[in-house]
Coordinates of C-alpha atoms in Angstrom, one line a residue:
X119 CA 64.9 124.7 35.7
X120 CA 62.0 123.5 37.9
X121 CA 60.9 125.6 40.7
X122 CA 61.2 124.9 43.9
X123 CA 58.2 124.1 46.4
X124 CA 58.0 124.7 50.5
X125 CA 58.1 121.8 52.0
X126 CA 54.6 122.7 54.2
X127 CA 53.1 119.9 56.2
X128 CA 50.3 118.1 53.8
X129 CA 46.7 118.1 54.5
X130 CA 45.5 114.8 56.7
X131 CA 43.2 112.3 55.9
X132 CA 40.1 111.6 57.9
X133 CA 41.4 108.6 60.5
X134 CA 45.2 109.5 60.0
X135 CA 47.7 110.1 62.8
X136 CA 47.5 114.0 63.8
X137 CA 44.5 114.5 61.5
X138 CA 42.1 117.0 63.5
X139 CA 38.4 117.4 62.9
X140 CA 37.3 120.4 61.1
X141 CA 36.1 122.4 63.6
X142 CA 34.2 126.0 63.0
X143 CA 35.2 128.1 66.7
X144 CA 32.2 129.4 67.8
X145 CA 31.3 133.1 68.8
X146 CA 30.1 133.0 72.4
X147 CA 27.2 136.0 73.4
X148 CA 28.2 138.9 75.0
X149 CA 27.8 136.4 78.2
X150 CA 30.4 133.8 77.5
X151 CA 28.1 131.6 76.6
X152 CA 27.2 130.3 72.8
X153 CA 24.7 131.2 70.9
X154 CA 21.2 130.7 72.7
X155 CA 23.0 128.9 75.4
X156 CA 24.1 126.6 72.6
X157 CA 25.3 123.0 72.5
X158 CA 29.0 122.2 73.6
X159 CA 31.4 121.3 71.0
X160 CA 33.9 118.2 71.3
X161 CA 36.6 118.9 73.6
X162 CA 40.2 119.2 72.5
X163 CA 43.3 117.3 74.2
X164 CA 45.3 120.3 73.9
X165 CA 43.8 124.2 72.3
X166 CA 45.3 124.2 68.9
X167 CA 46.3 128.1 69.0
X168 CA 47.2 128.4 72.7
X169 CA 50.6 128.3 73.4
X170 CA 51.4 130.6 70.4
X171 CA 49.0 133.1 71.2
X172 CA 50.0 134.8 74.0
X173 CA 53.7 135.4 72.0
X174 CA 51.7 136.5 69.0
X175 CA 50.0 139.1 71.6
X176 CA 46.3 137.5 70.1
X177 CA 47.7 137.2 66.5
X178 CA 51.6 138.5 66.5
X179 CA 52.6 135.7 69.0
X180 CA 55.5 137.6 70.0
X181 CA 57.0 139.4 73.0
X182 CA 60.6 140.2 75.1
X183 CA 62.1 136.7 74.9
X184 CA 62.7 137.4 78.6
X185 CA 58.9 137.6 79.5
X186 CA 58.9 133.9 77.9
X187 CA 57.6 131.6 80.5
X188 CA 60.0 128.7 80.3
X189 CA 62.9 127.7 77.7
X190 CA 62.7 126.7 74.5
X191 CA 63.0 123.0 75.0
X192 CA 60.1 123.2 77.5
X193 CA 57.8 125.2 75.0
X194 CA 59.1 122.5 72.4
X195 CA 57.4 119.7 74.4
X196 CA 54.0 121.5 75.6
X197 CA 53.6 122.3 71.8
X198 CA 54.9 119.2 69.8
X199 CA 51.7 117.4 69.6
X200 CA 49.4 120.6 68.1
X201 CA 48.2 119.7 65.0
X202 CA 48.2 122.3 62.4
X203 CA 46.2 122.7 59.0
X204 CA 47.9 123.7 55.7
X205 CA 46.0 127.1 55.4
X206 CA 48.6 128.6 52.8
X207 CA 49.1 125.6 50.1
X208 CA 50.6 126.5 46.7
X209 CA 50.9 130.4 48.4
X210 CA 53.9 129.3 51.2
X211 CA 57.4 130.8 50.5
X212 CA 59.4 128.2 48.0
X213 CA 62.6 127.6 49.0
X214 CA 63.9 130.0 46.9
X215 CA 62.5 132.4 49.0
X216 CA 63.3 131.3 51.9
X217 CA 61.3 128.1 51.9
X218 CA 60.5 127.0 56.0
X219 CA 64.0 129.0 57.0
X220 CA 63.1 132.2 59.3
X221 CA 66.4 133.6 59.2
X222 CA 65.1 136.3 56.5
X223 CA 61.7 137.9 56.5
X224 CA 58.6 136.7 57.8
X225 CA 55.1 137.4 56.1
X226 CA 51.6 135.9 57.5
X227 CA 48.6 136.0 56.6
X228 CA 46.0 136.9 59.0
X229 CA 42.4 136.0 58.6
X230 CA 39.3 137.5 60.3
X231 CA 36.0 135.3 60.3
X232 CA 32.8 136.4 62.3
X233 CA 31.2 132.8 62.4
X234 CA 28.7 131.6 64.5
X235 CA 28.0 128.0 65.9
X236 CA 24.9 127.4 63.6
X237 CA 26.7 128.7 60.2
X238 CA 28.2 126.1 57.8
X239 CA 32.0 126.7 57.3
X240 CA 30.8 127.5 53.7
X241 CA 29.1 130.0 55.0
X242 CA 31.6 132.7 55.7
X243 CA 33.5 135.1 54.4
X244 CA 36.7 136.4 55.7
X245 CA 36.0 140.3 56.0
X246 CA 39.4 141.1 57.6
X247 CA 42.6 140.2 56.0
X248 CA 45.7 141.4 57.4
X249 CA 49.4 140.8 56.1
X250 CA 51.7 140.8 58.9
X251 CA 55.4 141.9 58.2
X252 CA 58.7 141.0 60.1
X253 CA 61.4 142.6 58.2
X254 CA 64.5 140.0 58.4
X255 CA 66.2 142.3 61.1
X256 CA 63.3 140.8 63.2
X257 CA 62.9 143.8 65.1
X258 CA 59.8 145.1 64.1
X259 CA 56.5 144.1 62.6
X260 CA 53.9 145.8 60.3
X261 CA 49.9 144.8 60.0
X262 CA 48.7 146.0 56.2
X263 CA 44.9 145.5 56.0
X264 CA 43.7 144.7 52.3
X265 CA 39.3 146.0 51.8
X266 CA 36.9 143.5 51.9
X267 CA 35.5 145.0 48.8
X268 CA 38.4 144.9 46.9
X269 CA 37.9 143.6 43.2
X270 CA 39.9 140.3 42.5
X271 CA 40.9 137.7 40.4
X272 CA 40.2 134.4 42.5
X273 CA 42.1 131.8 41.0
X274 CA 41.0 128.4 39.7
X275 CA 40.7 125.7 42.7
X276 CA 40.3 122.2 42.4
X277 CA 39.4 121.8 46.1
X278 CA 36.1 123.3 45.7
X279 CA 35.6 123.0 42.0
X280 CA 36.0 126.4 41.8
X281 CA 37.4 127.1 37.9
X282 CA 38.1 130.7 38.3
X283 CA 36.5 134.6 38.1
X284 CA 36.4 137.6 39.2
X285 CA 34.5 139.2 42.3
X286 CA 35.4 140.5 45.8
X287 CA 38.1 139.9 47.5
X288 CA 36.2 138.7 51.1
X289 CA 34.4 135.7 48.6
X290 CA 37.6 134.4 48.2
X291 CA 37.6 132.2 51.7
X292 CA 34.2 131.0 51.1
X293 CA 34.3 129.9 47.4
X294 CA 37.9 128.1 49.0
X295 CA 35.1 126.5 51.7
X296 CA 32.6 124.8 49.4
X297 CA 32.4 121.4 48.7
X298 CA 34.2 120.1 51.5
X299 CA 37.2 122.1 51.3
X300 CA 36.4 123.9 54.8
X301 CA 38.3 126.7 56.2
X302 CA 41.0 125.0 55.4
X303 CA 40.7 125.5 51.5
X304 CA 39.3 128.6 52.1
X305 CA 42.4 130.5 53.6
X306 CA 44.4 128.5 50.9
X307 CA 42.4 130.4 48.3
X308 CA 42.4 133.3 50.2
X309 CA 46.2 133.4 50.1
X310 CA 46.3 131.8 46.4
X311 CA 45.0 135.2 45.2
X312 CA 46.3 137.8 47.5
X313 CA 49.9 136.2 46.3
X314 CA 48.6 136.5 42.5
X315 CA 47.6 140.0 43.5
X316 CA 50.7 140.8 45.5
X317 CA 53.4 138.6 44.9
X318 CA 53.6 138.2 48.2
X319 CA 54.4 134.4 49.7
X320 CA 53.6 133.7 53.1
X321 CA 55.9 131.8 55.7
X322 CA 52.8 131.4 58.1
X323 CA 48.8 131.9 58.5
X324 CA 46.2 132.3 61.0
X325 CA 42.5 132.3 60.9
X326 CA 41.1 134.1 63.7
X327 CA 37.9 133.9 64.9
X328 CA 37.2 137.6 66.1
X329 CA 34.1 136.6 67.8
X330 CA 37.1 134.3 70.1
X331 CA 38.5 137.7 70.8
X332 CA 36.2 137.8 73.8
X333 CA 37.4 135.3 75.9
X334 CA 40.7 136.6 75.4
X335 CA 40.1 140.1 76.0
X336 CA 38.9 139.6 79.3
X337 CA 41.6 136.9 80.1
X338 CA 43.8 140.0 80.3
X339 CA 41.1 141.5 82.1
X340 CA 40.6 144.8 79.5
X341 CA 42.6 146.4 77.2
X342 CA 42.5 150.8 75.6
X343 CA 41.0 151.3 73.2
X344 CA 40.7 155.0 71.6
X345 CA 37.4 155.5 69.5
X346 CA 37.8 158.7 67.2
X347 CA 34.4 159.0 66.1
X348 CA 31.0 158.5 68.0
X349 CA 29.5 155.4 66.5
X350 CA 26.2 153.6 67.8
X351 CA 26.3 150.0 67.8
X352 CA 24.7 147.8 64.5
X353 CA 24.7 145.1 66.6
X354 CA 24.1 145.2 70.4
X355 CA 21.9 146.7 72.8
X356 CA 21.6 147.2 76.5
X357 CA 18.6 145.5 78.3
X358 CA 18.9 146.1 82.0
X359 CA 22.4 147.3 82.1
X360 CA 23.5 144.3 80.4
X361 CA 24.8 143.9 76.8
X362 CA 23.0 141.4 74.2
X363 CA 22.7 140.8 70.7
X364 CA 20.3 142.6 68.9
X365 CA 17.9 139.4 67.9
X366 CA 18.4 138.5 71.6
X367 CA 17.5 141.6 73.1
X368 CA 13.9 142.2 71.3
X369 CA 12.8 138.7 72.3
X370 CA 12.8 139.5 75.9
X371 CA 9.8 142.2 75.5
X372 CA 12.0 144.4 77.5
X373 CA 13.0 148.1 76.8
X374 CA 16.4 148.5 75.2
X375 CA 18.6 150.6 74.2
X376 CA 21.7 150.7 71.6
X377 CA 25.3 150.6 72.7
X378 CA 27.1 153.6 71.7
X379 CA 30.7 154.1 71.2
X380 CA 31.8 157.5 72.8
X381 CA 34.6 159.6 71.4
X382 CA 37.8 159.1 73.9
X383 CA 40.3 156.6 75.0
X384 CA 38.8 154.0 77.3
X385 CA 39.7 150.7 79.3
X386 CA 37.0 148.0 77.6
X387 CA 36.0 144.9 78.1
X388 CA 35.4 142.2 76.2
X389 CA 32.5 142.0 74.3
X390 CA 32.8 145.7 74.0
X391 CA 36.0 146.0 72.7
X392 CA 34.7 143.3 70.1
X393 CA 31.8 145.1 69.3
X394 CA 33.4 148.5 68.4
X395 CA 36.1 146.1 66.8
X396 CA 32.8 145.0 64.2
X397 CA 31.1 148.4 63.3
X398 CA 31.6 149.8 60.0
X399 CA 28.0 151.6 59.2
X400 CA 28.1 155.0 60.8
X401 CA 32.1 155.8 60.7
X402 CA 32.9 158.3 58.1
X403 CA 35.2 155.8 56.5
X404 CA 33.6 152.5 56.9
X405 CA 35.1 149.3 56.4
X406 CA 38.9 151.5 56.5
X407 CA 38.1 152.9 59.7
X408 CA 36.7 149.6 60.6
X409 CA 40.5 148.0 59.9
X410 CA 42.2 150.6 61.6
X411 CA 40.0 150.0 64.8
X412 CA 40.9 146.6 64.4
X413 CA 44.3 146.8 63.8
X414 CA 44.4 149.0 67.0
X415 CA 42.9 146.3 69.0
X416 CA 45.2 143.3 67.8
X417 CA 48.2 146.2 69.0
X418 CA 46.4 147.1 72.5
X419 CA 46.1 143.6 73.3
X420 CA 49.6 142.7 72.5
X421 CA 50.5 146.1 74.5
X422 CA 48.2 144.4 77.6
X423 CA 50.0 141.1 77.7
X424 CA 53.2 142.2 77.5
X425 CA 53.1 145.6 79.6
X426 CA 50.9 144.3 82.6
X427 CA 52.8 141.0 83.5
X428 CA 50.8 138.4 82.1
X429 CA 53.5 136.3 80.4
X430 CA 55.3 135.7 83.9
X431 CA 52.3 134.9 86.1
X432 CA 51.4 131.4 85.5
X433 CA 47.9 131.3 86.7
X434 CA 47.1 134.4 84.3
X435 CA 48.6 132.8 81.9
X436 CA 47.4 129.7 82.0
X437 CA 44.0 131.3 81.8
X438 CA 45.1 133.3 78.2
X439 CA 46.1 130.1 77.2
X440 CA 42.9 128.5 77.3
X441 CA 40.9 131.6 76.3
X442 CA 43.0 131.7 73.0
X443 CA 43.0 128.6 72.0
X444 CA 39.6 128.9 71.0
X445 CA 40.3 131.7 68.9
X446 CA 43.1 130.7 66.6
X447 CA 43.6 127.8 63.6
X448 CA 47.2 128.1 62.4
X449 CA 49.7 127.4 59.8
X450 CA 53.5 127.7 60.5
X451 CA 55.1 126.4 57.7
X452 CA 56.0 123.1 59.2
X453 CA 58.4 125.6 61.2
X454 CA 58.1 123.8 65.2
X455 CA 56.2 126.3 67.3
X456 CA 59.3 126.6 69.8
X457 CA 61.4 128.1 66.8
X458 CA 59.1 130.2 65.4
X459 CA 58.3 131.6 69.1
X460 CA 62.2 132.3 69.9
X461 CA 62.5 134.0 66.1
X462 CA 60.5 136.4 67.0
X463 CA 61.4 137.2 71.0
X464 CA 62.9 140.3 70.3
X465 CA 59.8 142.0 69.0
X466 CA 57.2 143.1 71.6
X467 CA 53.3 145.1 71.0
X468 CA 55.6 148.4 71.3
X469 CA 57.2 147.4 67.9
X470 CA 53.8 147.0 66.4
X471 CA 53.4 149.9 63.8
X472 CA 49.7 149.8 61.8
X473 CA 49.6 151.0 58.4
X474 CA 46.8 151.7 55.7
X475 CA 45.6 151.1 52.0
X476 CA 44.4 153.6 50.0
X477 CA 45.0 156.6 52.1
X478 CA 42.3 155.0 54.3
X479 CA 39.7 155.8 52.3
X480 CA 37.3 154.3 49.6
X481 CA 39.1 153.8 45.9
X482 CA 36.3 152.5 43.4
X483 CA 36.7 150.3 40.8
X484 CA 36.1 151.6 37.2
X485 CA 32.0 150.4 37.3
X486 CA 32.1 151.4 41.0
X487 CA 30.9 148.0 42.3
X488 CA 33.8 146.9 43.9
X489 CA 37.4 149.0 44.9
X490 CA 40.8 148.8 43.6
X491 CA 44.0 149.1 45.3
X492 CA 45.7 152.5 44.0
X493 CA 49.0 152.6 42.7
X494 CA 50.7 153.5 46.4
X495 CA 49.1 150.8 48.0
X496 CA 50.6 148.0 45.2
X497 CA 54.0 149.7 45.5
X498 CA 53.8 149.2 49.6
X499 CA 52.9 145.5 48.7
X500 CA 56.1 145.6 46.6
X501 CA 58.0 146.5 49.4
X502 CA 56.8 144.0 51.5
X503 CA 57.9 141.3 49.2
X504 CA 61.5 143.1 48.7
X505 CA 62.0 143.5 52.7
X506 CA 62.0 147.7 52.1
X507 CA 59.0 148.6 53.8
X508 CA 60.7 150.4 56.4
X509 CA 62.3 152.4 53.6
X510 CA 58.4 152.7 52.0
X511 CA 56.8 153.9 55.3
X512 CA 59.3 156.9 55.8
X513 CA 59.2 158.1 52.0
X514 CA 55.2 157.4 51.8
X515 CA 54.3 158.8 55.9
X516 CA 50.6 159.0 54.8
X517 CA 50.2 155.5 54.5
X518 CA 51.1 155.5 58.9
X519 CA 47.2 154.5 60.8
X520 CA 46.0 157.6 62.6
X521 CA 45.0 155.5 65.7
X522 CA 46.9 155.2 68.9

């Protein structure tokens, strides 16, 4: 008997109706502007990601259904004419699991890029990638961050040419990227292997430009942020009481010195909440402390939107509307927004529980040149795909994230 497929929406042609550039979302300095003051890109009619985003909470898209501004017919119509890209292809749910439905489970894929405006969209890799759990009582939701480092097997993809191998798990996106596939085929190879990995199918994806983050941050004006361990910045400095990239701030011949991230809990802004977000060298832990810290930052700004008012002010958030959509690229399923928004109503950034891989610490591979999900973290993935996580996380407490 033949299986099944998901009916997800196909990728466009160049020229057809609702076919959308590709576009890379630029990182703006710590400023607002881009990069050097960079060149403006081509304006959108409507931001792709923005009227999910505030929902999602800057990735979740989710909140009280109360706090909704608006009904569902009226979301319907200020979202019907988004396109979005096909960012799972062969790795969206089949219809025997559940197909486009949202009446069961939900599972996304979430995918962090750092890009700037001068790199080539075969040019990154996607060092954050998050699995984001609704269990089919829709009433909570789960973020399980896979390492960067981890060793794969990348499937064969025509796409890119790509015939198949063996190497980390981050390369995935930008092998999916290359020759014309653009970030489109790279989060479809992305989520190729993680489901040959996992078993996991995904109802939904996001690519999410972390570097976007600012704008959004400071949209809601700041958000807490708890930093465990002292960490100096690899990437920013202070030149007269201003934040700047590292390159920038040695060309101005002026003294400088490095940002550092204090121990304590802390409203931040923007660009610093990004930039403690990024650092990995330095915490005892790297790249897993680095997901927990960004895990807690996806939760504190969900947490912000929700708890400060945001979604019922329409000037504010009109304003997070337009900061996000330059943030997000996204993949429902060929699910309408509107439904997938009023799914998920009843789950707010309260409901948000983090969790880890690996105990949160480094597991090396047997030449100890990549690392290797241990035998707890493929059974939590197993419980993903069942719908039993809940069961998982209170038999298995360890794998909870010890952030705030």
């Amino acid at each position: 008997m033949p299986v099944q497929t998901s009916r997800r929406p196909q990728s466009l042609e160049p020229g057809s109706p609702g076919w959308v550039p590709p576009i890379i979302p630029t990182q703006p300095d710590p400023g607002g502007r881009g990069p050097g003051g960079g060149k403006k890109r081509t304006k959108r009619k409507d931001p792709l990601w923005a009227k999910l985003t505030v929902i999602f909470g800057a990735v979740l898209m989710m909140t009280s259904g109360l706090a909704i501004v608006g009904s569902k017919a009226v979301i319907g119509q200020a979202t019907g004419n988004i396109a979005q890209r096909n960012l799972l292809g062969d790795a969206g749910k089949t219809n025997a699991e559940g197909g486009n439905s949202l009446d069961g489970p939900i599972d996304m894929l979430l995918l962090g890029v750092d890009a700037r405006q001068r790199w080539a969209a075969d040019d990154v890799r996607s060092d954050t990638i998050i699995i984001l759990h609704i269990p089919a009582s829709h009433d909570q939701a789960y973020l399980i961050s896979i390492p960067r480092d981890t060793e794969a097997r990348i499937p064969a993809f025509e796409k890119s040419g790509y015939r198949g191998g063996t190497d980390k798990i981050n390369a995935a996106f930008q092998i999916g990227a290359r020759n014309g596939g653009g970030w489109e085929g790279g989060a479809q190879l992305m989520a190729k292997t993680i489901k040959s990995m996992t078993g996991i199918s995904f109802d939904g994806a996001a690519i999410i430009n972390f570097g976007g983050f600012k704008n959004v941050i400071d949209a809601l004006g700041t958000v807490r942020i708890c930093v465990s361990h002292e960490v100096p910045s690899h990437h920013m400095s202070i030149v007269d009481g201003k934040p700047m990239w590292n390159a920038d701030a040695k060309k101005t011949g002026k003294p400088y010195k490095p940002v550092v991230h204090k121990k304590g809990c802390k409203e931040m802004e923007g660009w610093e909440a990004l930039d403690f977000a990024r650092q990995r060298y330095g915490l005892p832990n790297s790249d897993y402390d680095r997901q927990q810290n960004q895990q807690q930052l996806i939760k504190a700004m969900a947490k912000k939107a929700t708890d400060k008012g945001m979604l019922t002010n329409p000037i504010k958030l009109n304003q997070l509307i337009k900061a996000a959509g330059k943030a997000f690229i996204l993949d429902t399923g060929g699910v309408p927004i509107a439904d997938f928004i009023f799914t998920l109503k009843g789950v707010s950034g309260n409901d948000l529980v983090t969790l880890r891989t690996n105990g949160g610490t480094y597991s090396p591979n047997a030449d100890h040149t990549k690392e290797s999900l241990n035998e707890q973290s493929m059974d939590m993935f197993k419980a993903v795909k069942e719908d039993k996580l809940a069961d998982f996380v209170v038999a298995n407490p360890n794998v909870l994230s010890t952030r705030k």
